[in-house]
PDB file of C-alpha atoms (C1' of nucleotides) in Angstrom:
ATOM      1  CA  MET A   1     -36.894 -64.290  51.945  1.00  0.00           C
ATOM      2  CA  PRO A   2     -35.723 -61.065  53.400  1.00  0.00           C
ATOM      3  CA  GLU A   3     -35.699 -60.866  57.148  1.00  0.00           C
ATOM      4  CA  LEU A   4     -34.999 -57.888  59.382  1.00  0.00           C
ATOM      5  CA  PRO A   5     -31.371 -57.265  58.326  1.00  0.00           C
ATOM      6  CA  GLU A   6     -32.258 -57.437  54.636  1.00  0.00           C
ATOM      7  CA  ALA A   7     -35.271 -55.126  55.056  1.00  0.00           C
ATOM      8  CA  GLU A   8     -33.097 -52.722  57.060  1.00  0.00           C
ATOM      9  CA  THR A   9     -30.411 -52.722  54.378  1.00  0.00           C
ATOM     10  CA  ILE A  10     -32.984 -52.075  51.673  1.00  0.00           C
ATOM     11  CA  ALA A  11     -34.587 -49.245  53.634  1.00  0.00           C
ATOM     12  CA  ARG A  12     -31.244 -47.548  54.295  1.00  0.00           C
ATOM     13  CA  GLY A  13     -30.239 -47.791  50.675  1.00  0.00           C
ATOM     14  CA  LEU A  14     -33.553 -46.604  49.360  1.00  0.00           C
ATOM     15  CA  ALA A  15     -34.115 -43.576  51.583  1.00  0.00           C
ATOM     16  CA  PRO A  16     -31.584 -41.191  49.996  1.00  0.00           C
ATOM     17  CA  SER A  17     -32.638 -42.042  46.464  1.00  0.00           C
ATOM     18  CA  LEU A  18     -36.366 -41.809  47.089  1.00  0.00           C
ATOM     19  CA  ARG A  19     -36.856 -38.803  49.351  1.00  0.00           C
ATOM     20  CA  GLY A  20     -38.677 -35.894  47.774  1.00  0.00           C
ATOM     21  CA  ARG A  21     -39.790 -37.689  44.627  1.00  0.00           C
ATOM     22  CA  ARG A  22     -43.434 -37.595  43.561  1.00  0.00           C
ATOM     23  CA  VAL A  23     -45.478 -40.430  42.091  1.00  0.00           C
ATOM     24  CA  ILE A  24     -46.995 -39.386  38.756  1.00  0.00           C
ATOM     25  CA  ASP A  25     -48.150 -42.792  37.526  1.00  0.00           C
ATOM     26  CA  VAL A  26     -48.283 -46.435  38.586  1.00  0.00           C
ATOM     27  CA  ASP A  27     -48.093 -49.502  36.359  1.00  0.00           C
ATOM     28  CA  ILE A  28     -49.700 -52.492  37.977  1.00  0.00           C
ATOM     29  CA  VAL A  29     -48.348 -55.576  36.262  1.00  0.00           C
ATOM     30  CA  HIS A  30     -49.650 -58.039  38.863  1.00  0.00           C
ATOM     31  CA  ASP A  31     -52.619 -56.911  40.917  1.00  0.00           C
ATOM     32  CA  ASP A  32     -52.492 -60.069  43.032  1.00  0.00           C
ATOM     33  CA  LEU A  33     -49.842 -58.316  45.151  1.00  0.00           C
ATOM     34  CA  LEU A  34     -52.313 -55.572  46.075  1.00  0.00           C
ATOM     35  CA  PRO A  35     -54.853 -56.759  48.662  1.00  0.00           C
ATOM     36  CA  GLN A  36     -56.660 -53.414  48.310  1.00  0.00           C
ATOM     37  CA  GLY A  37     -57.133 -53.833  44.601  1.00  0.00           C
ATOM     38  CA  ALA A  38     -55.486 -51.890  41.808  1.00  0.00           C
ATOM     39  CA  SER A  39     -57.793 -48.886  41.600  1.00  0.00           C
ATOM     40  CA  LEU A  40     -57.834 -48.040  45.310  1.00  0.00           C
ATOM     41  CA  PHE A  41     -54.085 -48.509  45.566  1.00  0.00           C
ATOM     42  CA  ARG A  42     -53.449 -46.287  42.575  1.00  0.00           C
ATOM     43  CA  SER A  43     -55.744 -43.528  43.784  1.00  0.00           C
ATOM     44  CA  ARG A  44     -54.079 -43.462  47.190  1.00  0.00           C
ATOM     45  CA  VAL A  45     -50.572 -43.241  45.820  1.00  0.00           C
ATOM     46  CA  LEU A  46     -50.915 -40.918  42.836  1.00  0.00           C
ATOM     47  CA  GLU A  47     -49.487 -37.407  43.217  1.00  0.00           C
ATOM     48  CA  ARG A  48     -47.975 -38.110  46.616  1.00  0.00           C
ATOM     49  CA  VAL A  49     -44.358 -37.538  47.595  1.00  0.00           C
ATOM     50  CA  PHE A  50     -42.070 -40.093  49.235  1.00  0.00           C
ATOM     51  CA  THR A  51     -40.756 -38.403  52.370  1.00  0.00           C
ATOM     52  CA  ASP A  52     -38.702 -41.200  53.948  1.00  0.00           C
ATOM     53  CA  VAL A  53     -38.116 -44.943  54.073  1.00  0.00           C
ATOM     54  CA  GLY A  54     -38.178 -47.031  57.230  1.00  0.00           C
ATOM     55  CA  ARG A  55     -38.699 -50.567  58.391  1.00  0.00           C
ATOM     56  CA  ARG A  56     -40.938 -52.468  60.789  1.00  0.00           C
ATOM     57  CA  GLY A  57     -40.076 -56.110  61.316  1.00  0.00           C
ATOM     58  CA  LYS A  58     -39.471 -57.517  57.845  1.00  0.00           C
ATOM     59  CA  ASN A  59     -41.553 -54.811  56.170  1.00  0.00           C
ATOM     60  CA  VAL A  60     -40.111 -51.893  54.257  1.00  0.00           C
ATOM     61  CA  VAL A  61     -42.177 -48.766  54.965  1.00  0.00           C
ATOM     62  CA  LEU A  62     -42.270 -46.022  52.315  1.00  0.00           C
ATOM     63  CA  HIS A  63     -43.582 -42.859  53.920  1.00  0.00           C
ATOM     64  CA  LEU A  64     -45.778 -40.510  51.882  1.00  0.00           C
ATOM     65  CA  ASP A  65     -46.685 -36.901  52.542  1.00  0.00           C
ATOM     66  CA  GLY A  66     -50.289 -35.881  53.158  1.00  0.00           C
ATOM     67  CA  ALA A  67     -50.685 -34.257  49.778  1.00  0.00           C
ATOM     68  CA  ALA A  68     -54.456 -34.059  49.903  1.00  0.00           C
ATOM     69  CA  GLU A  69     -54.597 -32.464  53.373  1.00  0.00           C
ATOM     70  CA  PRO A  70     -51.159 -31.094  54.241  1.00  0.00           C
ATOM     71  CA  ASP A  71     -52.225 -29.863  57.702  1.00  0.00           C
ATOM     72  CA  ASP A  72     -53.608 -33.171  58.915  1.00  0.00           C
ATOM     73  CA  PRO A  73     -50.934 -35.448  60.361  1.00  0.00           C
ATOM     74  CA  ASP A  74     -53.238 -38.442  59.920  1.00  0.00           C
ATOM     75  CA  ALA A  75     -53.380 -37.728  56.214  1.00  0.00           C
ATOM     76  CA  ALA A  76     -49.803 -38.886  55.918  1.00  0.00           C
ATOM     77  CA  ALA A  77     -49.675 -42.434  54.709  1.00  0.00           C
ATOM     78  CA  VAL A  78     -47.321 -45.283  54.058  1.00  0.00           C
ATOM     79  CA  VAL A  79     -46.755 -47.805  51.338  1.00  0.00           C
ATOM     80  CA  LEU A  80     -46.205 -50.999  53.293  1.00  0.00           C
ATOM     81  CA  VAL A  81     -44.051 -53.518  51.432  1.00  0.00           C
ATOM     82  CA  ASN A  82     -43.813 -57.106  52.590  1.00  0.00           C
ATOM     83  CA  LEU A  83     -41.173 -58.638  50.344  1.00  0.00           C
ATOM     84  CA  GLY A  84     -42.263 -62.235  50.749  1.00  0.00           C
ATOM     85  CA  MET A  85     -39.584 -64.632  49.549  1.00  0.00           C
ATOM     86  CA  THR A  86     -38.259 -62.900  46.450  1.00  0.00           C
ATOM     87  CA  GLY A  87     -39.380 -59.263  46.590  1.00  0.00           C
ATOM     88  CA  LYS A  88     -36.993 -56.467  45.585  1.00  0.00           C
ATOM     89  CA  LEU A  89     -37.310 -52.693  45.575  1.00  0.00           C
ATOM     90  CA  LEU A  90     -35.254 -51.285  42.732  1.00  0.00           C
ATOM     91  CA  PRO A  91     -34.872 -47.519  42.323  1.00  0.00           C
ATOM     92  CA  ASP A  92     -34.153 -46.550  38.734  1.00  0.00           C
ATOM     93  CA  PRO A  93     -33.052 -49.998  37.598  1.00  0.00           C
ATOM     94  CA  PRO A  94     -31.121 -50.245  34.317  1.00  0.00           C
ATOM     95  CA  ASP A  95     -32.960 -51.666  31.316  1.00  0.00           C
ATOM     96  CA  GLU A  96     -30.278 -54.260  30.735  1.00  0.00           C
ATOM     97  CA  GLY A  97     -27.585 -56.144  32.578  1.00  0.00           C
ATOM     98  CA  ASP A  98     -27.016 -56.556  36.287  1.00  0.00           C
ATOM     99  CA  GLY A  99     -29.606 -54.998  38.514  1.00  0.00           C
ATOM    100  CA  ARG A 100     -32.339 -54.892  35.888  1.00  0.00           C
ATOM    101  CA  SER A 101     -35.881 -55.797  36.855  1.00  0.00           C
ATOM    102  CA  THR A 102     -36.637 -59.317  35.619  1.00  0.00           C
ATOM    103  CA  HIS A 103     -40.076 -59.738  37.187  1.00  0.00           C
ATOM    104  CA  PRO A 104     -41.610 -56.293  37.643  1.00  0.00           C
ATOM    105  CA  ALA A 105     -44.902 -56.360  39.533  1.00  0.00           C
ATOM    106  CA  ILE A 106     -45.564 -52.708  40.455  1.00  0.00           C
ATOM    107  CA  VAL A 107     -43.830 -49.756  38.792  1.00  0.00           C
ATOM    108  CA  PHE A 108     -43.991 -46.262  40.327  1.00  0.00           C
ATOM    109  CA  HIS A 109     -43.224 -43.549  37.791  1.00  0.00           C
ATOM    110  CA  LEU A 110     -41.680 -40.511  39.437  1.00  0.00           C
ATOM    111  CA  ASP A 111     -41.788 -36.811  38.626  1.00  0.00           C
ATOM    112  CA  ASP A 112     -38.117 -36.623  37.659  1.00  0.00           C
ATOM    113  CA  GLY A 113     -38.517 -39.266  34.979  1.00  0.00           C
ATOM    114  CA  GLY A 114     -37.174 -42.101  37.166  1.00  0.00           C
ATOM    115  CA  ARG A 115     -38.922 -45.161  38.519  1.00  0.00           C
ATOM    116  CA  LEU A 116     -39.222 -47.308  41.607  1.00  0.00           C
ATOM    117  CA  VAL A 117     -39.867 -50.945  40.670  1.00  0.00           C
ATOM    118  CA  TYR A 118     -41.240 -53.559  43.012  1.00  0.00           C
ATOM    119  CA  ASP A 119     -39.956 -56.795  41.481  1.00  0.00           C
ATOM    120  CA  ASP A 120     -40.979 -60.226  42.753  1.00  0.00           C
ATOM    121  CA  VAL A 121     -40.274 -63.561  41.047  1.00  0.00           C
ATOM    122  CA  ARG A 122     -42.648 -65.661  43.116  1.00  0.00           C
ATOM    123  CA  ARG A 123     -45.163 -62.931  43.922  1.00  0.00           C
ATOM    124  CA  PHE A 124     -45.526 -63.906  47.563  1.00  0.00           C
ATOM    125  CA  GLY A 125     -44.997 -60.262  48.541  1.00  0.00           C
ATOM    126  CA  ARG A 126     -47.711 -57.728  49.362  1.00  0.00           C
ATOM    127  CA  VAL A 127     -47.884 -53.981  48.753  1.00  0.00           C
ATOM    128  CA  GLU A 128     -50.487 -51.768  50.447  1.00  0.00           C
ATOM    129  CA  CYS A 129     -51.094 -48.049  50.915  1.00  0.00           C
ATOM    130  CA  LEU A 130     -52.396 -47.341  54.439  1.00  0.00           C
ATOM    131  CA  ASP A 131     -53.416 -44.116  56.137  1.00  0.00           C
ATOM    132  CA  GLY A 132     -51.682 -43.158  59.371  1.00  0.00           C
ATOM    133  CA  PRO A 133     -54.172 -44.612  61.892  1.00  0.00           C
ATOM    134  CA  THR A 134     -54.541 -47.863  59.960  1.00  0.00           C
ATOM    135  CA  TRP A 135     -50.779 -48.206  59.758  1.00  0.00           C
ATOM    136  CA  ARG A 136     -50.446 -47.647  63.523  1.00  0.00           C
ATOM    137  CA  ASP A 137     -53.011 -50.369  64.189  1.00  0.00           C
ATOM    138  CA  ARG A 138     -51.214 -52.737  61.874  1.00  0.00           C
ATOM    139  CA  SER A 139     -47.881 -51.981  63.481  1.00  0.00           C
ATOM    140  CA  ASP A 140     -49.375 -52.529  66.935  1.00  0.00           C
ATOM    141  CA  GLY A 141     -50.269 -56.051  65.841  1.00  0.00           C
ATOM    142  CA  LEU A 142     -46.600 -56.842  65.285  1.00  0.00           C
ATOM    143  CA  GLY A 143     -44.349 -57.856  68.149  1.00  0.00           C
ATOM    144  CA  TRP A 144     -41.218 -56.285  69.589  1.00  0.00           C
ATOM    145  CA  GLU A 145     -38.521 -54.792  67.445  1.00  0.00           C
ATOM    146  CA  PRO A 146     -35.712 -57.028  68.666  1.00  0.00           C
ATOM    147  CA  LEU A 147     -33.085 -54.272  68.449  1.00  0.00           C
ATOM    148  CA  ASP A 148     -35.128 -51.704  70.402  1.00  0.00           C
ATOM    149  CA  ASP A 149     -33.688 -50.556  73.736  1.00  0.00           C
ATOM    150  CA  GLY A 150     -36.874 -51.636  75.454  1.00  0.00           C
ATOM    151  CA  PHE A 151     -36.550 -55.228  74.319  1.00  0.00           C
ATOM    152  CA  GLY A 152     -34.809 -57.203  77.040  1.00  0.00           C
ATOM    153  CA  PRO A 153     -34.893 -60.811  78.222  1.00  0.00           C
ATOM    154  CA  ASP A 154     -38.046 -60.117  80.242  1.00  0.00           C
ATOM    155  CA  GLU A 155     -39.796 -58.836  77.131  1.00  0.00           C
ATOM    156  CA  LEU A 156     -38.716 -61.903  75.185  1.00  0.00           C
ATOM    157  CA  ALA A 157     -40.048 -64.129  77.956  1.00  0.00           C
ATOM    158  CA  ALA A 158     -43.356 -62.246  77.976  1.00  0.00           C
ATOM    159  CA  ALA A 159     -43.654 -62.434  74.197  1.00  0.00           C
ATOM    160  CA  LEU A 160     -43.219 -66.187  74.308  1.00  0.00           C
ATOM    161  CA  ASN A 161     -46.033 -66.135  76.803  1.00  0.00           C
ATOM    162  CA  GLY A 162     -45.746 -69.690  78.000  1.00  0.00           C
ATOM    163  CA  THR A 163     -46.530 -71.249  74.640  1.00  0.00           C
ATOM    164  CA  ARG A 164     -45.861 -74.950  74.105  1.00  0.00           C
ATOM    165  CA  THR A 165     -45.014 -74.408  70.449  1.00  0.00           C
ATOM    166  CA  PRO A 166     -41.420 -75.168  69.367  1.00  0.00           C
ATOM    167  CA  ILE A 167     -39.168 -72.196  70.000  1.00  0.00           C
ATOM    168  CA  ARG A 168     -38.218 -72.000  66.309  1.00  0.00           C
ATOM    169  CA  ASN A 169     -41.887 -71.566  65.394  1.00  0.00           C
ATOM    170  CA  ALA A 170     -42.435 -69.011  68.146  1.00  0.00           C
ATOM    171  CA  LEU A 171     -39.517 -66.960  66.833  1.00  0.00           C
ATOM    172  CA  LEU A 172     -41.038 -66.964  63.347  1.00  0.00           C
ATOM    173  CA  ASP A 173     -44.331 -65.628  64.727  1.00  0.00           C
ATOM    174  CA  GLN A 174     -44.241 -61.929  63.835  1.00  0.00           C
ATOM    175  CA  SER A 175     -46.747 -61.020  66.546  1.00  0.00           C
ATOM    176  CA  ARG A 176     -44.237 -62.086  69.215  1.00  0.00           C
ATOM    177  CA  VAL A 177     -40.975 -60.673  67.865  1.00  0.00           C
ATOM    178  CA  ALA A 178     -40.989 -58.884  64.512  1.00  0.00           C
ATOM    179  CA  GLY A 179     -38.318 -59.503  61.927  1.00  0.00           C
ATOM    180  CA  VAL A 180     -36.836 -62.914  62.705  1.00  0.00           C
ATOM    181  CA  GLY A 181     -37.215 -65.428  59.875  1.00  0.00           C
ATOM    182  CA  ASN A 182     -35.947 -68.902  59.134  1.00  0.00           C
ATOM    183  CA  ILE A 183     -32.254 -68.032  58.702  1.00  0.00           C
ATOM    184  CA  TYR A 184     -31.783 -65.970  61.833  1.00  0.00           C
ATOM    185  CA  ALA A 185     -34.007 -68.232  63.938  1.00  0.00           C
ATOM    186  CA  SER A 186     -31.646 -71.131  63.194  1.00  0.00           C
ATOM    187  CA  GLU A 187     -28.596 -68.962  63.763  1.00  0.00           C
ATOM    188  CA  ALA A 188     -29.789 -67.466  67.058  1.00  0.00           C
ATOM    189  CA  LEU A 189     -30.809 -70.856  68.453  1.00  0.00           C
ATOM    190  CA  HIS A 190     -27.420 -72.312  67.552  1.00  0.00           C
ATOM    191  CA  ARG A 191     -25.592 -69.473  69.244  1.00  0.00           C
ATOM    192  CA  ALA A 192     -27.779 -69.889  72.314  1.00  0.00           C
ATOM    193  CA  GLY A 193     -27.313 -73.664  72.395  1.00  0.00           C
ATOM    194  CA  ILE A 194     -31.038 -74.369  72.210  1.00  0.00           C
ATOM    195  CA  HIS A 195     -32.662 -77.086  70.099  1.00  0.00           C
ATOM    196  CA  PRO A 196     -35.141 -75.570  67.581  1.00  0.00           C
ATOM    197  CA  ARG A 197     -37.814 -78.014  68.682  1.00  0.00           C
ATOM    198  CA  ARG A 198     -37.653 -77.176  72.367  1.00  0.00           C
ATOM    199  CA  ARG A 199     -41.055 -76.081  73.580  1.00  0.00           C
ATOM    200  CA  ALA A 200     -40.871 -72.366  74.274  1.00  0.00           C
ATOM    201  CA  ARG A 201     -42.379 -72.609  77.759  1.00  0.00           C
ATOM    202  CA  THR A 202     -39.643 -74.990  78.889  1.00  0.00           C
ATOM    203  CA  LEU A 203     -36.835 -72.469  78.351  1.00  0.00           C
ATOM    204  CA  GLU A 204     -35.049 -71.627  81.551  1.00  0.00           C
ATOM    205  CA  ARG A 205     -34.019 -68.149  82.559  1.00  0.00           C
ATOM    206  CA  ALA A 206     -30.403 -68.615  81.528  1.00  0.00           C
ATOM    207  CA  GLU A 207     -31.527 -69.905  78.146  1.00  0.00           C
ATOM    208  CA  LEU A 208     -33.825 -66.944  77.605  1.00  0.00           C
ATOM    209  CA  ASP A 209     -30.956 -64.625  78.450  1.00  0.00           C
ATOM    210  CA  ARG A 210     -28.697 -66.353  75.955  1.00  0.00           C
ATOM    211  CA  LEU A 211     -31.372 -66.410  73.279  1.00  0.00           C
ATOM    212  CA  HIS A 212     -32.134 -62.738  73.725  1.00  0.00           C
ATOM    213  CA  GLY A 213     -28.452 -61.880  73.362  1.00  0.00           C
ATOM    214  CA  ALA A 214     -28.031 -64.218  70.401  1.00  0.00           C
ATOM    215  CA  ILE A 215     -30.972 -62.753  68.484  1.00  0.00           C
ATOM    216  CA  ARG A 216     -29.659 -59.218  68.847  1.00  0.00           C
ATOM    217  CA  GLU A 217     -26.081 -60.197  68.115  1.00  0.00           C
ATOM    218  CA  VAL A 218     -26.825 -62.094  64.931  1.00  0.00           C
ATOM    219  CA  LEU A 219     -29.199 -59.431  63.623  1.00  0.00           C
ATOM    220  CA  ARG A 220     -26.659 -56.672  64.281  1.00  0.00           C
ATOM    221  CA  GLU A 221     -23.853 -58.590  62.614  1.00  0.00           C
ATOM    222  CA  ALA A 222     -26.042 -59.306  59.602  1.00  0.00           C
ATOM    223  CA  ILE A 223     -27.035 -55.651  59.267  1.00  0.00           C
ATOM    224  CA  ASP A 224     -23.375 -54.665  59.418  1.00  0.00           C
ATOM    225  CA  ALA A 225     -22.705 -57.080  56.552  1.00  0.00           C
ATOM    226  CA  GLY A 226     -25.621 -55.817  54.490  1.00  0.00           C
ATOM    227  CA  GLY A 227     -27.774 -58.925  54.979  1.00  0.00           C
ATOM    228  CA  THR A 228     -27.578 -62.521  53.761  1.00  0.00           C
ATOM    229  CA  THR A 229     -27.908 -63.634  50.160  1.00  0.00           C
ATOM    230  CA  ILE A 230     -28.710 -67.321  49.671  1.00  0.00           C
ATOM    231  CA  ARG A 231     -29.934 -66.897  46.131  1.00  0.00           C
ATOM    232  CA  ASP A 232     -32.294 -64.021  45.393  1.00  0.00           C
ATOM    233  CA  TYR A 233     -31.810 -61.250  47.897  1.00  0.00           C
ATOM    234  CA  ARG A 234     -30.424 -57.969  46.574  1.00  0.00           C
ATOM    235  CA  ASN A 235     -30.300 -54.554  48.240  1.00  0.00           C
ATOM    236  CA  ALA A 236     -31.685 -51.378  46.680  1.00  0.00           C
ATOM    237  CA  ALA A 237     -28.507 -51.010  44.645  1.00  0.00           C
ATOM    238  CA  GLY A 238     -28.859 -54.541  43.299  1.00  0.00           C
ATOM    239  CA  GLU A 239     -25.973 -55.903  45.396  1.00  0.00           C
ATOM    240  CA  SER A 240     -25.826 -59.195  47.322  1.00  0.00           C
ATOM    241  CA  GLY A 241     -25.541 -59.321  51.108  1.00  0.00           C
ATOM    242  CA  ARG A 242     -22.210 -60.346  52.593  1.00  0.00           C
ATOM    243  CA  TYR A 243     -23.380 -62.243  55.672  1.00  0.00           C
ATOM    244  CA  ARG A 244     -23.557 -65.695  54.146  1.00  0.00           C
ATOM    245  CA  SER A 245     -20.063 -66.456  55.402  1.00  0.00           C
ATOM    246  CA  GLY A 246     -21.150 -65.374  58.891  1.00  0.00           C
ATOM    247  CA  LEU A 247     -23.821 -68.077  59.032  1.00  0.00           C
ATOM    248  CA  ARG A 248     -22.831 -70.944  61.309  1.00  0.00           C
ATOM    249  CA  VAL A 249     -25.578 -73.472  60.564  1.00  0.00           C
ATOM    250  CA  TYR A 250     -28.129 -72.217  58.039  1.00  0.00           C
ATOM    251  CA  ASP A 251     -27.680 -73.946  54.659  1.00  0.00           C
ATOM    252  CA  ARG A 252     -24.588 -75.730  55.997  1.00  0.00           C
ATOM    253  CA  GLU A 253     -25.942 -79.264  56.248  1.00  0.00           C
ATOM    254  CA  GLY A 254     -23.076 -81.754  56.483  1.00  0.00           C
ATOM    255  CA  GLU A 255     -20.427 -79.142  57.229  1.00  0.00           C
ATOM    256  CA  PRO A 256     -18.656 -79.105  60.595  1.00  0.00           C
ATOM    257  CA  CYS A 257     -20.093 -77.062  63.447  1.00  0.00           C
ATOM    258  CA  VAL A 258     -17.800 -74.107  64.131  1.00  0.00           C
ATOM    259  CA  GLY A 259     -18.202 -74.773  67.839  1.00  0.00           C
ATOM    260  CA  CYS A 260     -17.484 -78.493  68.136  1.00  0.00           C
ATOM    261  CA  GLY A 261     -16.782 -79.941  64.690  1.00  0.00           C
ATOM    262  CA  ALA A 262     -19.810 -82.239  64.627  1.00  0.00           C
ATOM    263  CA  GLU A 263     -21.843 -82.342  61.435  1.00  0.00           C
ATOM    264  CA  VAL A 264     -24.492 -79.676  61.001  1.00  0.00           C
ATOM    265  CA  ARG A 265     -27.875 -81.320  60.533  1.00  0.00           C
ATOM    266  CA  ARG A 266     -31.042 -80.272  58.757  1.00  0.00           C
ATOM    267  CA  ILE A 267     -34.379 -81.233  60.250  1.00  0.00           C
ATOM    268  CA  VAL A 268     -37.824 -80.359  58.913  1.00  0.00           C
ATOM    269  CA  PHE A 269     -40.902 -79.558  60.935  1.00  0.00           C
ATOM    270  CA  THR A 270     -43.952 -77.453  60.188  1.00  0.00           C
ATOM    271  CA  ASN A 271     -42.830 -77.706  56.568  1.00  0.00           C
ATOM    272  CA  ARG A 272     -39.661 -75.684  57.088  1.00  0.00           C
ATOM    273  CA  SER A 273     -36.014 -76.575  57.480  1.00  0.00           C
ATOM    274  CA  ALA A 274     -34.125 -75.895  60.665  1.00  0.00           C
ATOM    275  CA  PHE A 275     -30.346 -76.266  60.812  1.00  0.00           C
ATOM    276  CA  LEU A 276     -28.573 -77.207  64.005  1.00  0.00           C
ATOM    277  CA  CYS A 277     -25.710 -78.945  65.721  1.00  0.00           C
ATOM    278  CA  THR A 278     -27.162 -81.741  67.822  1.00  0.00           C
ATOM    279  CA  THR A 279     -24.123 -81.666  70.084  1.00  0.00           C
ATOM    280  CA  CYS A 280     -24.262 -77.953  70.868  1.00  0.00           C
ATOM    281  CA  GLN A 281     -28.078 -77.931  70.838  1.00  0.00           C
ATOM    282  CA  PRO A 282     -29.158 -81.114  72.595  1.00  0.00           C
ATOM    283  CA  GLU A 283     -32.740 -82.263  72.276  1.00  0.00           C
ATOM    284  CA  SER A 284     -34.625 -82.253  75.577  1.00  0.00           C
ATOM    285  CA  LYS A 285     -34.250 -85.467  77.538  1.00  0.00           C
ATOM    286  CA  ARG A 286     -37.756 -86.771  77.156  1.00  0.00           C
ATOM    287  CA  LYS A 287     -40.240 -86.601  74.352  1.00  0.00           C
ATOM    288  CA  GLY A 288     -43.071 -85.021  76.288  1.00  0.00           C
ATOM    289  CA  ASP A 289     -40.879 -82.476  78.075  1.00  0.00           C
ATOM    290  CA  GLU A 290     -41.048 -81.507  81.647  1.00  0.00           C
ATOM    291  CA  ALA A 291     -42.466 -78.232  82.943  1.00  0.00           C
TER     292      ALA A 291
ATOM    293  C1'  DA B   1     -53.753 -74.767  71.735  1.00  0.00           C
ATOM    294  C1'  DG B   2     -50.694 -76.999  68.720  1.00  0.00           C
ATOM    295  C1'  DT B   3     -49.396 -79.314  64.603  1.00  0.00           C
ATOM    296  C1'  DG B   4     -49.356 -81.089  60.097  1.00  0.00           C
ATOM    297  C1'  DT B   5     -50.633 -79.966  55.523  1.00  0.00           C
ATOM    298  C1'  DA B   6     -51.777 -77.280  51.546  1.00  0.00           C
ATOM    299  C1'  DT B   7     -51.740 -72.961  49.030  1.00  0.00           C
ATOM    300  C1'  DC B   8     -50.141 -68.881  46.639  1.00  0.00           C
ATOM    301  C1'  DC B   9     -45.859 -68.772  42.442  1.00  0.00           C
ATOM    302  C1'  DT B  10     -41.393 -69.351  39.733  1.00  0.00           C
ATOM    303  C1'  DG B  11     -36.794 -70.997  39.222  1.00  0.00           C
ATOM    304  C1'  DC B  12     -33.003 -73.761  40.057  1.00  0.00           C
ATOM    305  C1'  DA B  13     -30.136 -77.751  41.356  1.00  0.00           C
ATOM    306  C1'  DG B  14     -29.592 -82.526  41.360  1.00  0.00           C
ATOM    307  C1'  DG B  15     -30.654 -87.303  39.961  1.00  0.00           C
ATOM    308  C1'  DC B  16     -31.439 -90.286  36.206  1.00  0.00           C
TER     309       DC B  16
ATOM    310  C1'  DT C   1     -30.496 -82.316  26.413  1.00  0.00           C
ATOM    311  C1'  DG C   2     -34.650 -83.271  28.987  1.00  0.00           C
ATOM    312  C1'  DC C   3     -37.775 -84.707  32.486  1.00  0.00           C
ATOM    313  C1'  DC C   4     -38.861 -85.216  37.264  1.00  0.00           C
ATOM    314  C1'  DT C   5     -38.562 -84.204  42.181  1.00  0.00           C
ATOM    315  C1'  DG C   6     -37.542 -81.398  45.895  1.00  0.00           C
ATOM    316  C1'  DC C   7     -36.411 -77.201  47.738  1.00  0.00           C
ATOM    317  C1'  DA C   8     -36.433 -71.952  48.577  1.00  0.00           C
ATOM    318  C1'  DG C   9     -35.203 -65.510  53.567  1.00  0.00           C
ATOM    319  C1'  DG C  10     -43.110 -65.786  54.008  1.00  0.00           C
ATOM    320  C1'  DA C  11     -47.767 -65.888  55.509  1.00  0.00           C
ATOM    321  C1'  DT C  12     -52.225 -67.890  55.942  1.00  0.00           C
ATOM    322  C1'  DA C  13     -56.082 -71.097  56.123  1.00  0.00           C
ATOM    323  C1'  DC C  14     -57.706 -75.537  57.124  1.00  0.00           C
ATOM    324  C1'  DA C  15     -58.735 -80.088  59.346  1.00  0.00           C
ATOM    325  C1'  DC C  16     -57.555 -82.902  63.074  1.00  0.00           C
TER     326       DC C  16
END
DNA sequence: AGTGTATCCTGCAGGC
DNA sequence: TGCCTGCAGGATACAC
């Protein structure tokens, strides 16, 4: 569920509360979230100190010191957290009431008596502990950070790489651009006036320029609002995101388009909903497409 | 290469 | 109240 703005909000909220704390024990409630297996994961994480929290695409990256070999920079490691649809990272959650962990999957016990809980209702998330070189390789397999200075319209065009796949699907492909999911794909395409089903290779230069600007704009606005909560998303403090009211089409089927007043429509392809205004985002003229 | 489908899982809203 | 269906911010694997 969480996309780039939600992962960014979580990382920012988590960093101050996690830095400098050491893992003294790990409870593994659901080992199906650990592709490495419980014992390897535990052995890699035990006795290490969280040094910082970052983000890459939709992933929250918990940095660990190189406790075993302090002089080797490659000994530093990360806990890579892909939150799936319903993942949450909760530092020191209360036992009762709002913000408590309802579906704990992995519990890190920390040296000061506190905890970091990875909670995940549907358990589509993944948690891994990777050494530095492995993490760099993994990160290299992801596409552009859309908010990086180096990411311009030319880079977007190159990432799309002439594919015939619908532009909505191309935007969801994390190896092209990292961090865009179903909400912000719909939102960016609406702002750019491009139909979600347009084949990526048919986008003209002006459309690529608009799409590039729209992606960055909507992601920045969503970060400023602390992300979007449709139902499950909560930040590290257990709070909802405030960007839902900034959404122009996503989850607004039947409501008027803010641009033209026509009804927002929901279409489904590749098993996922896309929301659009068919007036502001006209379908291409012919079924097979030109170009 | 692209696309449709199924899968992993749980919960919730809506229809009857 | 309950039962059933469809749907959900993701990612992958498969057959055509």
